[in-house]
Tab-separated table of C-alpha atoms in Angstrom:
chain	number	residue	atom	x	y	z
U	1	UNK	CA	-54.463	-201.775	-116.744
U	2	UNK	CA	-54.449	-202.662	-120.817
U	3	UNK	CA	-51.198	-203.050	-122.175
U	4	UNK	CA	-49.513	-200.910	-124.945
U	5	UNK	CA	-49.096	-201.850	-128.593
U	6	UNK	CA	-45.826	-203.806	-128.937
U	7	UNK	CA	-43.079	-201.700	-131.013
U	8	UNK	CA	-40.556	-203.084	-133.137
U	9	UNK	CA	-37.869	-202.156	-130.250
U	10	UNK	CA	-40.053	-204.087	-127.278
U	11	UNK	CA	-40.458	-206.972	-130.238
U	12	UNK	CA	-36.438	-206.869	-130.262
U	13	UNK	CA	-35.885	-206.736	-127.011
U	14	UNK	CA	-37.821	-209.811	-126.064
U	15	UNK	CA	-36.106	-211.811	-128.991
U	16	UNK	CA	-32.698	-210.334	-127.699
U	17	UNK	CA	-33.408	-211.725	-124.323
U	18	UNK	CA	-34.452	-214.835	-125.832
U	19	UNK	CA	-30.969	-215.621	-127.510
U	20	UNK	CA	-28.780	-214.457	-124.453
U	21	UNK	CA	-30.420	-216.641	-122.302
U	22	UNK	CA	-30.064	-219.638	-124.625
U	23	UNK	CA	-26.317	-219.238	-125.204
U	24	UNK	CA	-26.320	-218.639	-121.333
U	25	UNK	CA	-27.895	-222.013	-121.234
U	26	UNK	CA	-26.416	-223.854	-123.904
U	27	UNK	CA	-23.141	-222.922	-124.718
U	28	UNK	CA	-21.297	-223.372	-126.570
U	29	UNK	CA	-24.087	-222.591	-129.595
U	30	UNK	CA	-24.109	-221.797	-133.290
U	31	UNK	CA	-26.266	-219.361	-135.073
U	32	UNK	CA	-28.320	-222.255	-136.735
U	33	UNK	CA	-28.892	-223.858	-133.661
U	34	UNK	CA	-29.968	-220.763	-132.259
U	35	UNK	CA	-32.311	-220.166	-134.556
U	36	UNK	CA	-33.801	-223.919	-133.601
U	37	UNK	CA	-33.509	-223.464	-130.572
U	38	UNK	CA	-35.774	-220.007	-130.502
U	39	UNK	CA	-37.656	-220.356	-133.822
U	40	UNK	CA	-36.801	-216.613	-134.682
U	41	UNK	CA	-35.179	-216.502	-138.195
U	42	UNK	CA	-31.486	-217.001	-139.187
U	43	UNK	CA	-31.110	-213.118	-140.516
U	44	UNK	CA	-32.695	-212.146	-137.095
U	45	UNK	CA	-30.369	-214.301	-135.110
U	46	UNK	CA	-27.779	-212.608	-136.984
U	47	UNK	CA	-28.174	-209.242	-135.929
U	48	UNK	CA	-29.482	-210.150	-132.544
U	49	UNK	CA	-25.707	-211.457	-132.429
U	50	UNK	CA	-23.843	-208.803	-133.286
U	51	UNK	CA	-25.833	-206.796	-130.746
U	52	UNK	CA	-24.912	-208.927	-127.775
U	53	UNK	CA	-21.084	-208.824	-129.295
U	54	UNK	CA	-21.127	-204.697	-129.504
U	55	UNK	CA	-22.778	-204.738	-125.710
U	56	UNK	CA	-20.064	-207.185	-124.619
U	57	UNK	CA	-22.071	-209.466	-123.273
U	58	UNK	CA	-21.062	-212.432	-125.845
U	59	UNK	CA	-17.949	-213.829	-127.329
U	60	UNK	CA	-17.623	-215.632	-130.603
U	61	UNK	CA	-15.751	-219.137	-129.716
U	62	UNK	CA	-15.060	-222.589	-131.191
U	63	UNK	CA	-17.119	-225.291	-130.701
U	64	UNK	CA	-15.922	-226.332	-127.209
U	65	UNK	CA	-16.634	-222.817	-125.864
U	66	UNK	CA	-12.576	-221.431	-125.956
U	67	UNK	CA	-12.431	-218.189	-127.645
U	68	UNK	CA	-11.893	-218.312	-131.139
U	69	UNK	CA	-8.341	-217.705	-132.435
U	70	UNK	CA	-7.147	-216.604	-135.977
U	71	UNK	CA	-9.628	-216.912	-139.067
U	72	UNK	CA	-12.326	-219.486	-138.321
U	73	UNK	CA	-14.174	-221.988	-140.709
U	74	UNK	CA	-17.421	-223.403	-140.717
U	75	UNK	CA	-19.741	-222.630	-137.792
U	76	UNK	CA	-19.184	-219.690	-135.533
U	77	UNK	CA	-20.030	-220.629	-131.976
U	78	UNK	CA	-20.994	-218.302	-129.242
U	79	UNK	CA	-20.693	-218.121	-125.760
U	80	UNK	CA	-21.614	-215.657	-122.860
U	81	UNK	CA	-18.651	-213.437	-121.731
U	82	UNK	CA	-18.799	-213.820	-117.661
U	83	UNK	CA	-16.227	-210.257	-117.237
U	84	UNK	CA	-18.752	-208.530	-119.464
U	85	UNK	CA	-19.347	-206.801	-115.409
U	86	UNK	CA	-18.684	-207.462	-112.165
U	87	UNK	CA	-20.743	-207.034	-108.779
U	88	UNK	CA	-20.644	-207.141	-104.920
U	89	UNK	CA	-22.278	-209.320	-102.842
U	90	UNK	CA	-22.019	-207.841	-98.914
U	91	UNK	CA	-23.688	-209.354	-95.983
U	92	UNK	CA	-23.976	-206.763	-93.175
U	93	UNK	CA	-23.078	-208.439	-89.420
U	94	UNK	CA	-23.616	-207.796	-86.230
U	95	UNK	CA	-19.846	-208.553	-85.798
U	96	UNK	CA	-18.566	-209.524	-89.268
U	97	UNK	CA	-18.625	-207.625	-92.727
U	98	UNK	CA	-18.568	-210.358	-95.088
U	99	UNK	CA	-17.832	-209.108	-98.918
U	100	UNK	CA	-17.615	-211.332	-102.217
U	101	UNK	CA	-16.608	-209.720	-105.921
U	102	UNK	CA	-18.441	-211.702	-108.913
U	103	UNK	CA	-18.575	-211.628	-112.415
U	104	UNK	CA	-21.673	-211.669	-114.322
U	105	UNK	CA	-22.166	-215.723	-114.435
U	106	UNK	CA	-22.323	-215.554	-110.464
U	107	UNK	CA	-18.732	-216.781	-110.319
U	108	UNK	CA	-16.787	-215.614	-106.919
U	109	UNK	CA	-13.116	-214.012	-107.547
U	110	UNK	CA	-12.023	-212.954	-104.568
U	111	UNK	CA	-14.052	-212.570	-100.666
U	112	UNK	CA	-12.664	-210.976	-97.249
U	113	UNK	CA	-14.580	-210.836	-93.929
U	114	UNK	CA	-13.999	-207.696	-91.997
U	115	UNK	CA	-14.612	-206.891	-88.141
U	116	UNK	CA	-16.847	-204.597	-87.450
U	117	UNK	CA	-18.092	-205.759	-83.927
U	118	UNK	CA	-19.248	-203.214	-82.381
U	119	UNK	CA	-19.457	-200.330	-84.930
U	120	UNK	CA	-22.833	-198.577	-85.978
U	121	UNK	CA	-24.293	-198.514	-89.083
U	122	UNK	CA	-22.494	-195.386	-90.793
U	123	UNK	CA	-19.152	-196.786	-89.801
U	124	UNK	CA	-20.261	-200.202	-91.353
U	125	UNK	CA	-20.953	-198.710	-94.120
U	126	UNK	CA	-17.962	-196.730	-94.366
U	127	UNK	CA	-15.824	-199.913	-93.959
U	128	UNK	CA	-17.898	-201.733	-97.029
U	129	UNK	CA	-16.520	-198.629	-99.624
U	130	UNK	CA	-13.161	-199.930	-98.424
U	131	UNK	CA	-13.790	-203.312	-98.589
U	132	UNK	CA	-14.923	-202.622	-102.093
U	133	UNK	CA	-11.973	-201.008	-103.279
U	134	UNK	CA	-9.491	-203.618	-101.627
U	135	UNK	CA	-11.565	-206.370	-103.510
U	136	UNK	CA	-11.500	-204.723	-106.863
U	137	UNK	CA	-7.430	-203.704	-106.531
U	138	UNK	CA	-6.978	-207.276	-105.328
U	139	UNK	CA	-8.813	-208.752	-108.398
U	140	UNK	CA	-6.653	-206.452	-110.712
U	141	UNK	CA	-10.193	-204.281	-111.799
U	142	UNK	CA	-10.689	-200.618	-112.337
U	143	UNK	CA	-13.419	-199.751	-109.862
U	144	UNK	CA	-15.632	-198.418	-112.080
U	145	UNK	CA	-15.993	-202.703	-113.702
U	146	UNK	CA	-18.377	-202.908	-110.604
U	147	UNK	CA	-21.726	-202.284	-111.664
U	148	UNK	CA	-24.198	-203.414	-108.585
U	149	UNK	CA	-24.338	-203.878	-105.298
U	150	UNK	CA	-26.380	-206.217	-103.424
U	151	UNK	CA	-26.745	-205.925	-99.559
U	152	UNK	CA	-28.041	-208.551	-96.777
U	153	UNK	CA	-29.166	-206.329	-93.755
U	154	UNK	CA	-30.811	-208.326	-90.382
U	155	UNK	CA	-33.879	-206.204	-90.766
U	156	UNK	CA	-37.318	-205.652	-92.533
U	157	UNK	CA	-36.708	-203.278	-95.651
U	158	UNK	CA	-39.639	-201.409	-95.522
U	159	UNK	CA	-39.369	-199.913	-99.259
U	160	UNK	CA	-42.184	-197.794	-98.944
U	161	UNK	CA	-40.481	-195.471	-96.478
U	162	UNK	CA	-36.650	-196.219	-97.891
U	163	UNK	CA	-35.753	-197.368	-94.281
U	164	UNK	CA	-34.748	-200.365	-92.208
U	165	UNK	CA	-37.282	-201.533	-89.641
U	166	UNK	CA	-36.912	-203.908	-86.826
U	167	UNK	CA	-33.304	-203.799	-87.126
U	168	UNK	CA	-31.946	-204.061	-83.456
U	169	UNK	CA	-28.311	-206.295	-84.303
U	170	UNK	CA	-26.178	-203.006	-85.169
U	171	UNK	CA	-26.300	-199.971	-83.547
U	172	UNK	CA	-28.137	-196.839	-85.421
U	173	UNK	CA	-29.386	-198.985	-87.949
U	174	UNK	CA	-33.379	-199.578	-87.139
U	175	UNK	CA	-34.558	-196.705	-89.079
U	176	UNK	CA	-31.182	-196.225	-91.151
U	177	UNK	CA	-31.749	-195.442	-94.920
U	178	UNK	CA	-29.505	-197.921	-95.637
U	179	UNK	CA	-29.924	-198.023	-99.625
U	180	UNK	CA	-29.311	-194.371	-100.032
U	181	UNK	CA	-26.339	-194.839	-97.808
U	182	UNK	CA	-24.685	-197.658	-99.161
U	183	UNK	CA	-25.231	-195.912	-103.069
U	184	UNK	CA	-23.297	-192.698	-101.658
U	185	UNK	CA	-20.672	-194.447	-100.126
U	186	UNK	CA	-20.135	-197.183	-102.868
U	187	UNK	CA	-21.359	-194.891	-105.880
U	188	UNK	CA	-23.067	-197.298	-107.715
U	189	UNK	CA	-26.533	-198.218	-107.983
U	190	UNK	CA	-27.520	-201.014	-104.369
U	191	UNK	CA	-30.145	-203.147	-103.356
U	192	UNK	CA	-30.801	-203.694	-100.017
U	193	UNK	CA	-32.352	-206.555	-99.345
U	194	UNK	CA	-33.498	-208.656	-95.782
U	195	UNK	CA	-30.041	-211.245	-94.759
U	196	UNK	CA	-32.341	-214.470	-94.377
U	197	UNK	CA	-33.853	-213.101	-97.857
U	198	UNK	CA	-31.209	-213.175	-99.496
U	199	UNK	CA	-30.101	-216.725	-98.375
U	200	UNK	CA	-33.368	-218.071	-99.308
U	201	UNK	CA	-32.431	-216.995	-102.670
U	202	UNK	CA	-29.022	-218.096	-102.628
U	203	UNK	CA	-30.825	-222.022	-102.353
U	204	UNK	CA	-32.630	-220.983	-105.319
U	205	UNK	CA	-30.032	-220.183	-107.374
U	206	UNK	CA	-27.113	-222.655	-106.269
U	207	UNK	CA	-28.419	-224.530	-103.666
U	208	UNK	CA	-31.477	-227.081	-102.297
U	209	UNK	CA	-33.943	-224.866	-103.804
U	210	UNK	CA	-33.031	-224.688	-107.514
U	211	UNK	CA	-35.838	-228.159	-107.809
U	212	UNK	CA	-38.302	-226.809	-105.380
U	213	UNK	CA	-40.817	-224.113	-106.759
U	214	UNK	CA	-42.523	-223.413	-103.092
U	215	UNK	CA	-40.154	-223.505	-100.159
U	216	UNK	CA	-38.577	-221.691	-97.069
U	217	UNK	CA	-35.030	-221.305	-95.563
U	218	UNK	CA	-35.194	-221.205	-92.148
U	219	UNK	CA	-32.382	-219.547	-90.308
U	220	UNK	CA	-31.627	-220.253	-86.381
U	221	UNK	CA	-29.102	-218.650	-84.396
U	222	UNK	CA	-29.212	-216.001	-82.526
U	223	UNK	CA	-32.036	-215.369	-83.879
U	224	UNK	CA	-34.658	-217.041	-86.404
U	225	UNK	CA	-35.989	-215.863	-89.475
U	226	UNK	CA	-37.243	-217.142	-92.660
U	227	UNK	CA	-37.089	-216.380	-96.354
U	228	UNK	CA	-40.186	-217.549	-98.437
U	229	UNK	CA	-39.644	-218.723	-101.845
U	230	UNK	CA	-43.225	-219.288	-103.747
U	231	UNK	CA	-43.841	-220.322	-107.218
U	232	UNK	CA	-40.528	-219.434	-107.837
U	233	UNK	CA	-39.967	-215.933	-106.954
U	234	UNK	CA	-38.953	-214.711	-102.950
U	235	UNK	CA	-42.354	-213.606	-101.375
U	236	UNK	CA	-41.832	-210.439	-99.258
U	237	UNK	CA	-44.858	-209.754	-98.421
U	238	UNK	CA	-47.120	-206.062	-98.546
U	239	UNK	CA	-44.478	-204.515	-95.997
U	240	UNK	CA	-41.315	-206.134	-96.793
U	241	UNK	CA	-41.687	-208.109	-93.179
U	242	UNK	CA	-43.104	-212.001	-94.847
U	243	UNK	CA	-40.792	-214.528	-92.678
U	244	UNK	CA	-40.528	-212.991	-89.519
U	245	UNK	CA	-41.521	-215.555	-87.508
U	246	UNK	CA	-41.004	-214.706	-83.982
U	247	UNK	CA	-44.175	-212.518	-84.453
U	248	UNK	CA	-46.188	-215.254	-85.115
U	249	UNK	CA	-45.372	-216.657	-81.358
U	250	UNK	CA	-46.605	-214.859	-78.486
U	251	UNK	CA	-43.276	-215.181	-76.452
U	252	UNK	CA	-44.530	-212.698	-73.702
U	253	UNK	CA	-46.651	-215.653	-73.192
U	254	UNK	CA	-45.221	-218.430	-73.996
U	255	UNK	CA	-41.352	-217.015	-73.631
U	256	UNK	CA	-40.118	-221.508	-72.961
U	257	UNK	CA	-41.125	-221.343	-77.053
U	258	UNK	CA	-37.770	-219.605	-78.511
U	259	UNK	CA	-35.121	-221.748	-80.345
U	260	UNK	CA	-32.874	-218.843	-80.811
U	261	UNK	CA	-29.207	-219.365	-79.432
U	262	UNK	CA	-29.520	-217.419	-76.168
U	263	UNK	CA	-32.927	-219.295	-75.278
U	264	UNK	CA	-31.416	-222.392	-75.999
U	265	UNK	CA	-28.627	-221.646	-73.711
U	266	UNK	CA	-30.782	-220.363	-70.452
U	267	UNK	CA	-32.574	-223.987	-71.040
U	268	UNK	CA	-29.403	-225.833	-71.227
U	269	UNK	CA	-27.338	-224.412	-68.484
U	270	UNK	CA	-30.674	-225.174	-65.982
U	271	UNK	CA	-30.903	-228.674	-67.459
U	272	UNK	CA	-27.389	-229.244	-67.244
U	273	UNK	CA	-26.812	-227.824	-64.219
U	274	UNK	CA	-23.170	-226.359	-65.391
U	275	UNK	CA	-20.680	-225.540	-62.435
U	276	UNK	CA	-20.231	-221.445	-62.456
U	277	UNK	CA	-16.966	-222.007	-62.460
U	278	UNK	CA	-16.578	-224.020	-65.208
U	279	UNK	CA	-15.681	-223.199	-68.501
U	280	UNK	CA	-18.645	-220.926	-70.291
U	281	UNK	CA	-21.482	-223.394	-71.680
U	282	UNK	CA	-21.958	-222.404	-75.426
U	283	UNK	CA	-24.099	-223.616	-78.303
U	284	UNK	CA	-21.047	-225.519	-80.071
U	285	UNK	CA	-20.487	-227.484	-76.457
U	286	UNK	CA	-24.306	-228.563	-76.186
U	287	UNK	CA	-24.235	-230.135	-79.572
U	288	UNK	CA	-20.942	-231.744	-78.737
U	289	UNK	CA	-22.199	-233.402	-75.983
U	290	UNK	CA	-24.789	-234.795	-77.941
U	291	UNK	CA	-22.473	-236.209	-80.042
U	292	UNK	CA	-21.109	-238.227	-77.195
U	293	UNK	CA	-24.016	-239.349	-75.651
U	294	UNK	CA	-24.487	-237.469	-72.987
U	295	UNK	CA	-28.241	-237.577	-71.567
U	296	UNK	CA	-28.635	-234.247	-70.416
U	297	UNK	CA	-27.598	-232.358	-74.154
U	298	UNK	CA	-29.779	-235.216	-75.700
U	299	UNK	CA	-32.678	-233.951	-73.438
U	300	UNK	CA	-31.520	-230.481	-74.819
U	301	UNK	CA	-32.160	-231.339	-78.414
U	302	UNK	CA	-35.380	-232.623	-77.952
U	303	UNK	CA	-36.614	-229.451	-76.274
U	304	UNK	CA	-34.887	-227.886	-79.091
U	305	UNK	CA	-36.544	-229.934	-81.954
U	306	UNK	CA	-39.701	-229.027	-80.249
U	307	UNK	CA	-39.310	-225.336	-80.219
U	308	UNK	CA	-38.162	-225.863	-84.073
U	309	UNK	CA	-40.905	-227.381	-84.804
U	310	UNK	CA	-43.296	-224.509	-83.226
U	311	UNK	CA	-41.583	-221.908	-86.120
U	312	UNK	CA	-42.364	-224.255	-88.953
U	313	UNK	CA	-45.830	-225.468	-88.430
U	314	UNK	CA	-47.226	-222.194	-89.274
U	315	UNK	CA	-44.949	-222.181	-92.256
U	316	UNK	CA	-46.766	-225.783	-93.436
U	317	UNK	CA	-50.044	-225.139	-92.423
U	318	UNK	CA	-50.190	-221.138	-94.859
U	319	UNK	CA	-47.577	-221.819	-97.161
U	320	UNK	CA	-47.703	-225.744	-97.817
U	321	UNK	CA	-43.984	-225.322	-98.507
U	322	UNK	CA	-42.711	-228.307	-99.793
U	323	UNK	CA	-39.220	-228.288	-98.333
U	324	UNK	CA	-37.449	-226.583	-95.760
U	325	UNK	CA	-33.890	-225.672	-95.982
U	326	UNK	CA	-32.239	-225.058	-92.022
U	327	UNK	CA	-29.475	-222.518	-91.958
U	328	UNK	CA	-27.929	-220.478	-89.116
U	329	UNK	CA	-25.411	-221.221	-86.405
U	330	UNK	CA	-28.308	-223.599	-84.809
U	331	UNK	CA	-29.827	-224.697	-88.086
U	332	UNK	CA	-26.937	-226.445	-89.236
U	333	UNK	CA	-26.764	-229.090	-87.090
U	334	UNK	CA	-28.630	-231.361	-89.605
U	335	UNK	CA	-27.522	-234.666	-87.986
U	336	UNK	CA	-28.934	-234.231	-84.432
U	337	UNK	CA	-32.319	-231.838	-85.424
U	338	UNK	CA	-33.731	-233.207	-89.193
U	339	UNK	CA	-34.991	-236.697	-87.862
U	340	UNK	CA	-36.431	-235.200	-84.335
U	341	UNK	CA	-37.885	-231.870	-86.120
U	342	UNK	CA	-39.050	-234.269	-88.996
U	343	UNK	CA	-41.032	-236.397	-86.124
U	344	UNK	CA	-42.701	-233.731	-84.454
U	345	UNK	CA	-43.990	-232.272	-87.815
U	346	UNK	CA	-45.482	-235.101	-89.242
U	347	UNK	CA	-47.553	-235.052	-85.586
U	348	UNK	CA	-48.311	-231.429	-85.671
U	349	UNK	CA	-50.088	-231.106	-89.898
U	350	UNK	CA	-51.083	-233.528	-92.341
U	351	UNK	CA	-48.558	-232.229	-95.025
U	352	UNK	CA	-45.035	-231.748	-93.480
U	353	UNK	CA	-42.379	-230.587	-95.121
U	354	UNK	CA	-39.648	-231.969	-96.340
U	355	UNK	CA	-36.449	-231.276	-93.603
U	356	UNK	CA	-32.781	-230.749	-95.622
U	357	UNK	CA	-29.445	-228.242	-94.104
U	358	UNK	CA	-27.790	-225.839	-96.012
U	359	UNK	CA	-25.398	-226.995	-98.016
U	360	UNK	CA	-24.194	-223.252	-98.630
U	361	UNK	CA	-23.459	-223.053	-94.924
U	362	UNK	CA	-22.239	-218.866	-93.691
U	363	UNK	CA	-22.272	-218.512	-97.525
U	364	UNK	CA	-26.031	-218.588	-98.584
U	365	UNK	CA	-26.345	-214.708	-97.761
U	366	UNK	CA	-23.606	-213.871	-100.065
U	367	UNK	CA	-24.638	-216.424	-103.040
U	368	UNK	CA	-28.257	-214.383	-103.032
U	369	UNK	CA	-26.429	-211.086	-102.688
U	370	UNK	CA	-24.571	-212.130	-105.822
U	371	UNK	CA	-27.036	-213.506	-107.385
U	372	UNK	CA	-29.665	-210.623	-106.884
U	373	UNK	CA	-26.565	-207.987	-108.111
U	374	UNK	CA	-25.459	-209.657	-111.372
U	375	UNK	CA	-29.088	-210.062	-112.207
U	376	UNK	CA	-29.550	-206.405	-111.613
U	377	UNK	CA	-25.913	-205.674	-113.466
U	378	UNK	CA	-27.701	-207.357	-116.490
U	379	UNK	CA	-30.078	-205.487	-116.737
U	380	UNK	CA	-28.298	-202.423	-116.520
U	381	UNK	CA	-26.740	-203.375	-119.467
U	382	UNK	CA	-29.837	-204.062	-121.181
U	383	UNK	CA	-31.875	-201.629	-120.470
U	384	UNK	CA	-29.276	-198.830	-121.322
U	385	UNK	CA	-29.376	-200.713	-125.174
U	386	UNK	CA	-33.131	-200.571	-124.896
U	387	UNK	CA	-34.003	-197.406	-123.106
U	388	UNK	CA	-31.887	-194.459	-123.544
U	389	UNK	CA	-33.658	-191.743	-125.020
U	390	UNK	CA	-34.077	-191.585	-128.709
């Protein structure tokens, strides 16, 4: 496909662009350093400028990036204006509704986690409008200051047909158009976007993966799933489905394979032959035990590190990731998995990855929500400068 002439409005939308994300990067900045910065001339800085000022999306400051006050002299410094909008970041649970309001720098105001255990999709949905308006009332904003919506599901979004695949964790939501759905209920423009997705992204923008350009965030719980992150920019793949790695194992056949929660579980209670009248064996107590010493949850872990390692080599050996980041209820247990997982890799392909945990912990899927809404508030803004009809 050839590309169009540029016009003098594409021309000044690219050099708009251009300054907003310098200030973003800079601040606080003058115009004459602007103009250094972005070799576009001082009269063009100028009105570029007082463009961002009329769409809100700048403030004129001092030099230490307070607002200005009174008359000013010399240099006027500028600096972006984070409540220029505000977003929603939800992550959709199987029990828990977790819900964050931003502004436009990313910045969290307020969150709540609601329970919806046991609720179906329409009801969840339902409860997020609410959720939305307590978070706005509670952060002292008109509703109508929210501009996006960004939603982590735990299921393939299969864009093509505007429907959620492969979602089994809530009831009624496999096949559940869940981004028309949310947009009614919320009434404002949502993306809907994969949970583990959205946390890979949330290491991208605030976490392990802002330095690495090709990497994966692996998430292992009750279930596992991965997020890919290549050259930069999440890879979802033709269908939306890139990451789901329990398809890439054959667990009718080799069902001893699973590191999910539950699996781990059936493996521990046989291996350490709990009393059934004891107290309920759980994930937390097997790692606990390890802590101590105790041979039996040691054995545990390195059955554990070896199913781990199964869901990553295939991850090394097509995607030569350079790092992966372990999240989930599982995942997190950095201490007692890196350095066995780590082993077992470097035995399994010639270029392992590099092993690290979350350090955004039950957070990550709400950092890429609100990072993947402010973007999208953004451009809202811009493209309603740029595009309305003439």
């Amino acid at each position: 496909m050839t590309a169009g002439p540029a016009t003098s409005r594409t021309l000044k939308e690219i050099n708009l662009r251009t300054v907003f994300q310098t200030i973003r990067a800079e601040r606080p900045v003058s115009r004459a350093q602007l103009a250094r910065r972005t070799g576009i001339s001082k009269p063009t800085v100028s009105a570029l400028l007082q463009d961002l000022l009329e769409m809100g999306l700048v403030a004129e400051t001092g030099p230490q990036g307070r607002p200005a006050q009174g008359p000013t002299y010399g240099a006027l410094f500028f600096s972006p204006r984070p409540d220029a909008a505000h977003v929603l970041g939800l992550d959709m649970g199987a029990r828990r509704l977790r819900g964050v309001l931003a502004d436009l720098e990313g910045t969290v105001l307020i969150r709540e986690d609601v329970d919806v255990d046991g609720q179906d999709a329409p009801r969840v949905v339902a409860a997020s409008a609410r959720l939305a308006d307590r978070l706005a009332a509670e952060a002292g904003l008109p509703r109508t200051a929210l501009r996006h919506t960004a939603v982590g599901v735990p299921g393939v979004v299969d864009r093509r047909r505007g429907r959620l695949a492969q979602a089994l964790n809530v009831p009624a939501l496999d096949g559940f158009p869940a981004e028309a759905e949310f947009r009614s209920a919320l009434r404002m423009p949502v993306t809907v976007e994969n949970d583990i997705n959205l946390a890979a992204l949330g290491e991208r923008w605030c976490g392990l993966g802002r330095d690495a350009e090709d990497f994966a965030f692996v998430s292992i719980g009750t279930g596992v799933g991965a997020g890919l992150v290549l050259r930069g920019e999440l890879h979802r793949g033709f269908s939306g489905a890139a990451g789901e790695l329990d398809y890439a194992i054959d667990q009718r056949s080799q069902p001893d394979n699973d590191p999910c929660a539950p699996a781990l579980l059936r493996y521990a209670r046989a291996r350490l032959q709990v009393p059934a009248d004891g107290p309920p064996l759980t994930t937390e107590r097997v790692f606990a035990l390890a802590r101590e010493g105790h041979p039996g949850a040691l054995a545990v872990l390195d059955e554990e590190a070896r199913r781990i390692t199964g869901y990553i080599a295939p991850l090394a050996a097509v995607a030569d990731v350079e790092l992966v980041v372990l999240g989930g209820g599982i995942g997190l247990n950095g201490d007692l998995l890196l350095d066995r997982v780590s082993a077992r890799l470097a035995g399994r392909v010639p270029y392992p990855p590099r092993l690290a945990v979350s350090g955004l912990g039950s957070g990550a899927v709400l950092s890429g929500a609100v990072a993947v809404a402010a973007q999208a508030a953004l451009e809202q803004i811009l493209s309603h400068r740029f595009h309305a009809p003439l």
